[in-house]
Every structure is written in C-alpha cells, then in structure tokens.
Amino acid sequence: MEQLLAQVAQHKLEILAAVVTTKDELEVFRVKYLGTKGLVKTIMAEMRNVAPEQKKEAGALLNAFKEFTESRFQQLLDGLGLQEQSGTADTDLSLPGYKQAIGSRHPVSIVHNKIVGIFQRLGFTVAEGPEIEDDWHNFTALNLPQNHPARDMQDTFYISHAEEGEKDWLLRTHTSSVQIREMEKGILPLRIICPGRVYRNETISARAHCFFNQVEGLYIAEEVSFADLKQTLYFFVQEMFGDKVKIRFRPSYFPFTEPSAEMDISCLICGGSGCNVCKKTGWVEILGCGMVHPAVLENCKIDSNKYTGFAFGMGIERITMLSYQVKDLRLFSENDLRFLQQFSAAT
Ligand code: PHE
C-alpha cells in the first residue's frame, strides 16, 4: 500500500508538470495516461495485489488519481483551445509588438502640479472657486470699487450688467476672487493657494491669451510680514528653478496690496548676462505680490489691527514657458500632438 501511495504521488507530479502546446502532444498525453494501455489503467490493475483489508483505501486513492488525471487532461485541452483562439501557438514572436498609445501630461498641468506641490510642502492648502464670478468677489471686495481706474488693468469679459438690485456677472480675471471667498469664511489663520483658469479680453498673441491659468497665494495670521513673503517666494523659486537663481523685488501697484511689488528672477537662459528672453536685462518678471490692503481685510470682516497678510499671484503659462523655453503661449491651447508629446507622462 505504501508503495502504491508513493507511485501515485510520483505520477501526479509528472502529470502536473506535463506541458502541451499542440493537439498532437495532447493526444500523446491522453494515450500515455488515459489510453487503454495507459498509466491509469495499469495502476488500477494493481488493486489485485492489495491486501483485502486495504482494498477500500486503495480503491479511493486510485479513483481520486483517475479523476485527477482526467481533470488535468481537460485543463490542458482548455488551454490549447484558448491558445489556438489567440493564435499564440503559431505566433511569430520575432515580429515587432503593437505600440501602446500612452498619453502625456500637458506641460501646463506638469508645472501646475509642481507649483502646488511646493506650496503644499510649506503648509498651504488648495482652495478653489467659480470661474463665473460676481463683481464683488472679483473687484469691489479687492478694493476696486465701481469706476476705479485700475479696473482697466484687467480687461474683463462681462456676462451681464447689473440692473437695479442685481449683480454684475463676469468671467473672473484673476483667482484673487477665491481668496475673498476664503477670507469671508472667517476661519483664521489662513494659508491657501488658489490655482485656476482666468479670463481677460486681450488680443491673442505669442505673449498673451484671452484665458490662462494662475496660482495665487494668501497667508493671513497675526504678525505676518513682508519678510515672510520674501522668504516664501524665495523658497518657491529655488524649488522651482534651482538654487542658482536670484530674485529681486520692484515696487509696483495693485489696489488690493500695500505695499505692492513685482518679483523678477535672474534669467534662466543667460544666467543674468543678457539675452533675447530677458530683453538684455538679465531679469524676467514672474509674479505680483504685496501685503494685503487693510481695506480688503475689512471688506471680509477681518480685524486689520489684529491680522496682517501677504498675497501673490503668478501665471502658470509664464512659468511653463520659462521652464521649458517655449516661445509662443498659443502652443498651449492649440492641441498639436507634436508639441504636447514632448513632455513627460510621469509627473
Ligand atoms: N491678482 C493679480 C493679477 O492677477 C496678481 C496679484 C495677486 C498681485 C496678489 C498681488 C497680490 O495680476
């Protein structure tokens, strides 16, 4: 009986290891194991030599072995069917494979994700808001009352002009509107970045478009200073463009910040010695910033004696153009695959 057990175990291993790739090979398997003179029949005949008291046990063992072999045969048959369907048995493996069409991320998305990642590491969270805005959030609350001349700085697409008691609707010209919405929630301190698409009624050219993407940032707490703003932006520039890049601030004007500044970085192409990209100045402007105007805080019911804050805003397309040396902004929205496929899919 023990010998029988060992024999069966040995054959099982052999049967499991059997590989069949053609119908002919399957037939060889069938004859060898399940044929009239096959192994299963032969081993069944061993029953004769088994002692009567062990017959029951041996019978069960051999029956199980028979079923095992039959089901293995079925398995091999099924496998062959599948292979034949997919043609693998006759496939010429030396032929070139089918090319997988893998998409790639849009360069503006790559840079968007990178900018957001850098500020997230500094503790900023992402806030979003509607692209169709009312006059209050886009202008008035930002210290740009009706007829303020600075409204002309951003040529606006109006959707509807207010009639008595109604709101003006427009396409937001910057994501500062999201900052107002967040400040109005009254949860302080506040440290947010607001990425999103904005619209301006500008003539489309290599340097301007009627829509583009921005990331604006806002930090409001007690005792926030211009030094904090400077250090935050310095960190951002080093992470974004590398630690050799220098920054400089120029005084500027925005109605919603006081003092206001524009920030330049040393030209990435010529390193500051002067080229066409920096118009021979060695510097390129990348963003506007400043300390939040107390009137803006008060408009959002924040005590401007207790709280101060800084804000900044930049165009993602502009940063992308600098990062990849793209000379024409229109390429970003023309969907030309020859352009888009040059950017990595991974980030
Ligand atoms: N909102 C400004 C713009 O779109 C950018 C900005 C944001 C400037 C915050 C200063 C502070 O041009």
Coordinates of C-alpha atoms and ligand atoms in Angstrom, one line a residue:
M1 CA 0.0 0.0 0.0
E2 CA 2.8 2.4 0.9
Q3 CA 4.4 1.6 -2.4
L4 CA 1.2 2.4 -4.2
L5 CA 0.9 5.8 -2.4
A6 CA 4.4 6.7 -3.4
Q7 CA 3.8 5.7 -7.0
V8 CA 0.6 7.8 -7.2
A9 CA 2.4 10.8 -5.7
Q10 CA 5.2 10.5 -8.2
H11 CA 2.8 10.2 -11.2
K12 CA 0.8 13.2 -10.0
L13 CA 3.9 15.4 -10.1
E14 CA 4.7 14.1 -13.5
I15 CA 1.2 14.9 -14.8
L16 CA 1.2 18.3 -13.3
A17 CA 4.5 19.1 -14.9
A18 CA 3.3 18.0 -18.4
V19 CA 3.3 20.7 -21.0
V20 CA 1.2 20.5 -24.1
T21 CA 1.3 23.1 -26.9
T22 CA -0.3 21.2 -29.8
K23 CA -3.2 18.8 -30.4
D24 CA -0.7 16.1 -31.2
E25 CA 1.1 16.5 -27.9
L26 CA -2.3 16.4 -26.1
E27 CA -3.0 13.1 -27.9
V28 CA 0.3 11.7 -26.7
F29 CA -0.6 12.7 -23.1
R30 CA -4.0 11.0 -23.5
V31 CA -2.6 7.8 -24.7
K32 CA 0.1 7.7 -22.1
Y33 CA -2.1 8.3 -19.2
L34 CA -5.7 7.6 -20.1
G35 CA -5.4 5.2 -23.0
T36 CA -6.5 1.5 -22.8
K37 CA -2.9 0.6 -22.1
G38 CA -2.3 3.9 -20.3
L39 CA -0.9 4.5 -16.8
V40 CA -4.2 4.9 -15.1
K41 CA -5.5 1.6 -16.3
T42 CA -2.2 -0.1 -15.4
I43 CA -2.1 1.3 -11.9
M44 CA -5.7 0.4 -11.4
A45 CA -4.7 -3.2 -12.1
E46 CA -2.5 -3.0 -9.0
M47 CA -5.7 -3.5 -7.0
R48 CA -5.3 -7.2 -7.4
N49 CA -2.1 -7.2 -5.3
V50 CA -3.6 -5.2 -2.5
A51 CA -4.5 -7.0 0.8
P52 CA -8.2 -7.3 1.3
E53 CA -8.3 -5.1 4.4
Q54 CA -6.7 -2.3 2.4
K55 CA -8.8 -2.6 -0.7
K56 CA -11.2 0.1 0.4
E57 CA -8.5 2.7 1.0
A58 CA -6.6 1.8 -2.1
G59 CA -9.8 2.0 -4.2
A60 CA -10.4 5.5 -3.0
L61 CA -6.8 6.5 -3.7
L62 CA -6.8 5.1 -7.3
N63 CA -10.2 6.6 -8.1
A64 CA -9.0 10.0 -7.0
F65 CA -5.9 9.6 -9.1
K66 CA -8.1 8.8 -12.1
E67 CA -10.2 11.8 -11.6
F68 CA -7.1 13.9 -11.2
T69 CA -5.6 12.7 -14.4
E70 CA -8.9 13.3 -16.3
S71 CA -9.3 16.8 -15.0
R72 CA -5.7 17.6 -15.9
F73 CA -6.4 16.4 -19.4
Q74 CA -9.4 18.7 -19.6
Q75 CA -7.3 21.6 -18.3
L76 CA -4.7 21.0 -21.0
L77 CA -7.4 20.8 -23.6
D78 CA -9.0 24.1 -22.5
G79 CA -5.6 25.7 -22.5
L80 CA -5.0 24.6 -26.0
G81 CA -8.4 26.0 -27.1
L82 CA -7.5 29.4 -25.7
Q83 CA -4.1 29.4 -27.3
E84 CA -5.5 28.4 -30.6
Q85 CA -8.0 31.2 -30.4
S86 CA -5.4 33.8 -29.7
G87 CA -3.1 32.2 -32.2
T88 CA -0.2 32.1 -29.8
A89 CA 0.9 28.6 -30.9
D90 CA 1.6 29.9 -34.4
T91 CA 2.6 33.5 -33.5
D92 CA 5.9 34.7 -34.8
L93 CA 7.5 36.1 -31.6
S94 CA 10.1 37.9 -33.6
L95 CA 7.6 40.4 -35.1
P96 CA 7.6 43.9 -33.6
G97 CA 4.9 44.4 -30.9
Y98 CA 1.9 46.7 -31.0
K99 CA 2.7 50.2 -29.8
Q100 CA 0.7 51.3 -26.8
A101 CA -0.6 54.8 -27.2
I102 CA 0.2 56.3 -23.8
G103 CA -0.9 59.9 -23.2
S104 CA 1.4 62.5 -21.8
R105 CA 0.5 65.3 -19.3
H106 CA 0.0 68.8 -20.6
P107 CA 3.0 70.9 -19.8
V108 CA 0.8 73.4 -18.0
S109 CA -0.5 70.6 -15.8
I110 CA 3.0 69.4 -15.1
V111 CA 4.1 72.8 -13.9
H112 CA 0.7 73.4 -12.1
N113 CA 1.3 70.2 -10.1
K114 CA 4.9 71.2 -9.3
I115 CA 3.9 74.7 -8.1
V116 CA 1.1 73.3 -6.0
G117 CA 3.4 70.6 -4.5
I118 CA 6.0 73.2 -3.5
F119 CA 3.5 75.4 -1.6
Q120 CA 1.8 72.3 -0.1
R121 CA 5.2 71.5 1.5
L122 CA 5.1 74.9 3.1
G123 CA 1.7 74.2 4.6
F124 CA -0.5 75.9 2.0
T125 CA -3.8 74.2 1.2
V126 CA -5.6 74.4 -2.2
A127 CA -8.8 76.4 -2.4
E128 CA -11.0 76.6 -5.5
G129 CA -13.8 78.8 -6.6
P130 CA -16.2 79.5 -9.5
E131 CA -14.9 80.8 -12.9
I132 CA -18.1 82.8 -13.3
E133 CA -17.9 85.5 -10.6
D134 CA -19.8 88.5 -9.4
D135 CA -18.4 91.9 -9.3
W136 CA -18.0 91.9 -5.5
H137 CA -15.6 89.0 -5.4
N138 CA -13.6 89.9 -8.5
F139 CA -13.3 93.6 -7.9
T140 CA -15.2 95.5 -5.2
A141 CA -14.0 93.5 -2.2
L142 CA -10.5 93.7 -3.6
N143 CA -10.5 97.4 -3.1
L144 CA -11.6 98.2 -6.7
P145 CA -14.9 100.0 -6.4
Q146 CA -17.0 100.8 -9.4
N147 CA -15.3 103.2 -11.8
H148 CA -11.9 102.7 -10.2
P149 CA -9.3 103.3 -13.0
A150 CA -7.4 100.1 -12.1
R151 CA -10.3 98.0 -13.4
D152 CA -8.9 98.8 -16.8
M153 CA -5.7 96.9 -15.9
Q154 CA -7.6 93.7 -16.4
D155 CA -9.9 93.8 -19.5
T156 CA -12.9 92.0 -18.3
F157 CA -15.4 89.7 -20.1
Y158 CA -18.8 90.7 -18.7
I159 CA -21.6 88.2 -18.9
S160 CA -24.4 90.5 -17.8
H161 CA -24.5 94.1 -16.4
A162 CA -26.5 94.6 -13.3
E163 CA -29.9 96.1 -13.4
E164 CA -31.4 97.6 -10.3
G165 CA -30.6 95.4 -7.3
E166 CA -28.9 92.7 -9.3
K167 CA -25.3 91.6 -9.6
D168 CA -22.9 92.1 -12.4
W169 CA -21.7 88.7 -13.6
L170 CA -18.3 88.2 -15.3
L171 CA -15.6 85.7 -16.0
R172 CA -13.0 86.0 -13.2
T173 CA -9.9 88.0 -14.3
H174 CA -7.8 86.5 -11.5
T175 CA -8.1 83.9 -8.8
S176 CA -8.0 86.7 -6.1
S177 CA -11.7 86.2 -6.1
V178 CA -11.2 82.8 -4.4
Q179 CA -9.1 84.5 -1.8
I180 CA -12.0 86.8 -0.9
R181 CA -14.4 83.8 -0.7
E182 CA -12.0 82.0 1.7
M183 CA -11.5 85.2 3.8
E184 CA -15.2 85.6 4.1
K185 CA -15.5 82.2 5.7
G186 CA -13.8 83.9 8.7
I187 CA -11.5 81.0 9.7
L188 CA -8.1 82.3 10.6
P189 CA -5.2 81.9 10.3
L190 CA -5.5 81.3 6.6
R191 CA -2.8 79.8 4.3
I192 CA -4.1 79.0 0.9
I193 CA -3.1 78.8 -2.8
C194 CA -5.8 79.2 -5.5
P195 CA -4.9 77.6 -8.8
G196 CA -7.4 78.0 -11.7
R197 CA -8.3 79.4 -15.1
V198 CA -8.8 83.1 -15.5
Y199 CA -10.1 85.2 -18.5
R200 CA -9.1 88.5 -19.9
N201 CA -10.2 90.3 -23.0
E202 CA -6.8 90.6 -24.6
T203 CA -5.7 90.2 -28.2
I204 CA -4.2 86.8 -28.6
S205 CA -0.5 86.8 -29.4
A206 CA 2.7 84.9 -28.6
R207 CA 2.7 86.5 -25.1
A208 CA -1.0 87.0 -24.2
H209 CA -4.2 84.9 -24.4
C210 CA -7.8 85.5 -23.5
F211 CA -7.6 82.7 -21.0
F212 CA -4.7 81.4 -18.9
N213 CA -4.0 79.7 -15.6
Q214 CA -2.9 81.3 -12.3
V215 CA -1.8 80.3 -8.9
E216 CA -2.4 82.9 -6.3
G217 CA -1.4 82.6 -2.7
L218 CA -2.6 84.1 0.5
Y219 CA -1.3 83.9 4.1
I220 CA -3.2 85.7 6.9
A221 CA -2.3 85.5 10.6
E222 CA -1.0 87.7 13.3
E223 CA 2.2 89.5 12.6
V224 CA 2.8 88.3 9.0
S225 CA 5.5 90.5 7.5
F226 CA 7.0 91.3 4.1
A227 CA 10.0 89.3 5.2
D228 CA 7.7 86.2 5.4
L229 CA 6.5 86.9 1.9
K230 CA 10.0 87.3 0.6
Q231 CA 11.3 84.1 2.2
T232 CA 8.2 82.1 1.0
L233 CA 8.8 83.2 -2.6
Y234 CA 12.5 82.7 -2.4
F235 CA 11.9 79.1 -1.3
F236 CA 9.4 78.7 -4.1
V237 CA 11.9 80.0 -6.8
Q238 CA 14.7 77.7 -5.5
E239 CA 12.5 74.7 -5.6
M240 CA 11.1 75.5 -9.0
F241 CA 14.2 76.7 -10.8
G242 CA 17.1 75.5 -8.7
D243 CA 19.3 77.2 -6.1
K244 CA 21.4 79.3 -8.5
V245 CA 18.5 81.5 -9.4
K246 CA 18.4 85.0 -7.8
I247 CA 15.3 87.1 -7.1
R248 CA 14.6 90.8 -6.9
F249 CA 11.6 92.9 -6.0
R250 CA 10.5 96.0 -7.8
P251 CA 7.9 98.4 -6.3
S252 CA 4.6 98.1 -8.1
Y253 CA 0.9 98.9 -7.7
F254 CA -2.1 96.7 -7.0
P255 CA -5.2 98.1 -5.4
F256 CA -5.5 95.0 -3.1
T257 CA -2.0 95.1 -1.7
E258 CA 0.1 97.8 0.0
P259 CA 3.0 97.9 -0.4
S260 CA 3.0 96.0 -3.7
A261 CA 5.8 94.6 -5.7
E262 CA 6.6 92.6 -8.7
M263 CA 9.2 89.8 -8.5
D264 CA 11.8 89.1 -11.1
I265 CA 14.1 86.1 -11.3
S266 CA 17.6 86.1 -12.9
C267 CA 17.3 84.9 -16.5
L268 CA 17.4 81.2 -16.7
I269 CA 18.7 81.3 -20.3
C270 CA 21.7 83.6 -20.0
G271 CA 22.1 83.5 -16.2
G272 CA 21.9 87.3 -16.0
S273 CA 24.3 88.4 -18.7
G274 CA 21.6 89.5 -21.1
C275 CA 19.8 87.7 -23.9
N276 CA 16.6 87.9 -26.0
V277 CA 14.4 86.2 -23.5
C278 CA 15.2 88.7 -20.8
K279 CA 15.5 91.5 -23.3
K280 CA 19.1 92.1 -22.4
T281 CA 18.2 93.0 -18.8
G282 CA 19.3 89.7 -17.1
W283 CA 15.9 89.6 -15.3
V284 CA 12.4 88.2 -16.1
E285 CA 9.3 89.1 -14.2
I286 CA 7.3 86.2 -12.8
L287 CA 4.8 87.4 -10.3
G288 CA 3.0 90.2 -8.5
C289 CA 2.7 90.3 -4.7
G290 CA 2.3 92.5 -1.7
M291 CA 0.9 92.9 1.8
V292 CA -2.9 92.5 1.8
H293 CA -4.5 96.0 1.9
P294 CA -6.3 96.6 5.2
A295 CA -9.4 97.7 3.3
V296 CA -9.6 94.2 1.7
L297 CA -9.4 92.6 5.2
E298 CA -12.1 94.8 6.5
N299 CA -14.3 94.1 3.4
C300 CA -14.1 90.4 4.5
K301 CA -14.8 91.3 8.2
I302 CA -11.3 90.6 9.3
D303 CA -9.9 92.9 12.0
S304 CA -7.0 94.6 10.2
N305 CA -5.5 95.8 13.5
K306 CA -5.0 92.3 14.7
Y307 CA -4.3 90.5 11.4
T308 CA -1.9 91.1 8.5
G309 CA -1.2 89.0 5.5
F310 CA 0.6 88.7 2.2
A311 CA -0.6 87.7 -1.2
F312 CA 1.0 86.8 -4.5
G313 CA -0.2 85.8 -7.9
M314 CA 1.5 84.2 -10.9
G315 CA 0.6 82.9 -14.4
I316 CA 1.3 79.2 -14.8
E317 CA 1.8 79.5 -18.6
R318 CA 4.5 82.1 -18.0
I319 CA 6.3 79.8 -15.6
T320 CA 5.9 76.9 -18.0
M321 CA 7.3 79.0 -20.9
L322 CA 10.4 79.8 -18.7
S323 CA 10.8 76.2 -17.5
Y324 CA 10.7 74.6 -21.0
Q325 CA 11.8 77.6 -23.1
V326 CA 8.5 77.7 -25.0
K327 CA 8.4 80.9 -27.0
D328 CA 4.7 81.1 -28.0
L329 CA 1.9 80.9 -25.5
R330 CA -0.6 79.8 -28.1
L331 CA 1.0 76.4 -28.4
F332 CA -0.5 75.5 -25.0
S333 CA -4.1 75.7 -26.4
E334 CA -3.7 74.5 -29.9
N335 CA -3.6 70.8 -29.1
D336 CA -0.9 70.0 -31.5
L337 CA 0.3 66.5 -30.6
R338 CA 3.7 67.1 -32.0
F339 CA 4.2 69.8 -29.3
L340 CA 2.3 68.0 -26.5
Q341 CA 4.1 64.7 -26.8
Q342 CA 7.4 66.2 -25.9
F343 CA 6.5 66.4 -22.3
S344 CA 6.9 63.6 -19.8
A345 CA 3.9 61.4 -18.9
A346 CA 5.2 60.6 -15.4
T347 CA 4.7 63.8 -13.5
Ligands
PHE1 N1 -4.3 89.4 -8.9 C1 -3.1 89.9 -9.6 C2 -3.2 89.7 -11.1 O1 -3.9 88.9 -11.5 C3 -1.8 89.2 -9.0 C4 -1.6 89.5 -7.6 C5 -2.1 88.7 -6.6 C6 -0.8 90.6 -7.2 C7 -1.8 89.0 -5.3 C8 -0.6 90.9 -5.9 C9 -1.1 90.1 -5.0 O2 -2.5 90.3 -11.8

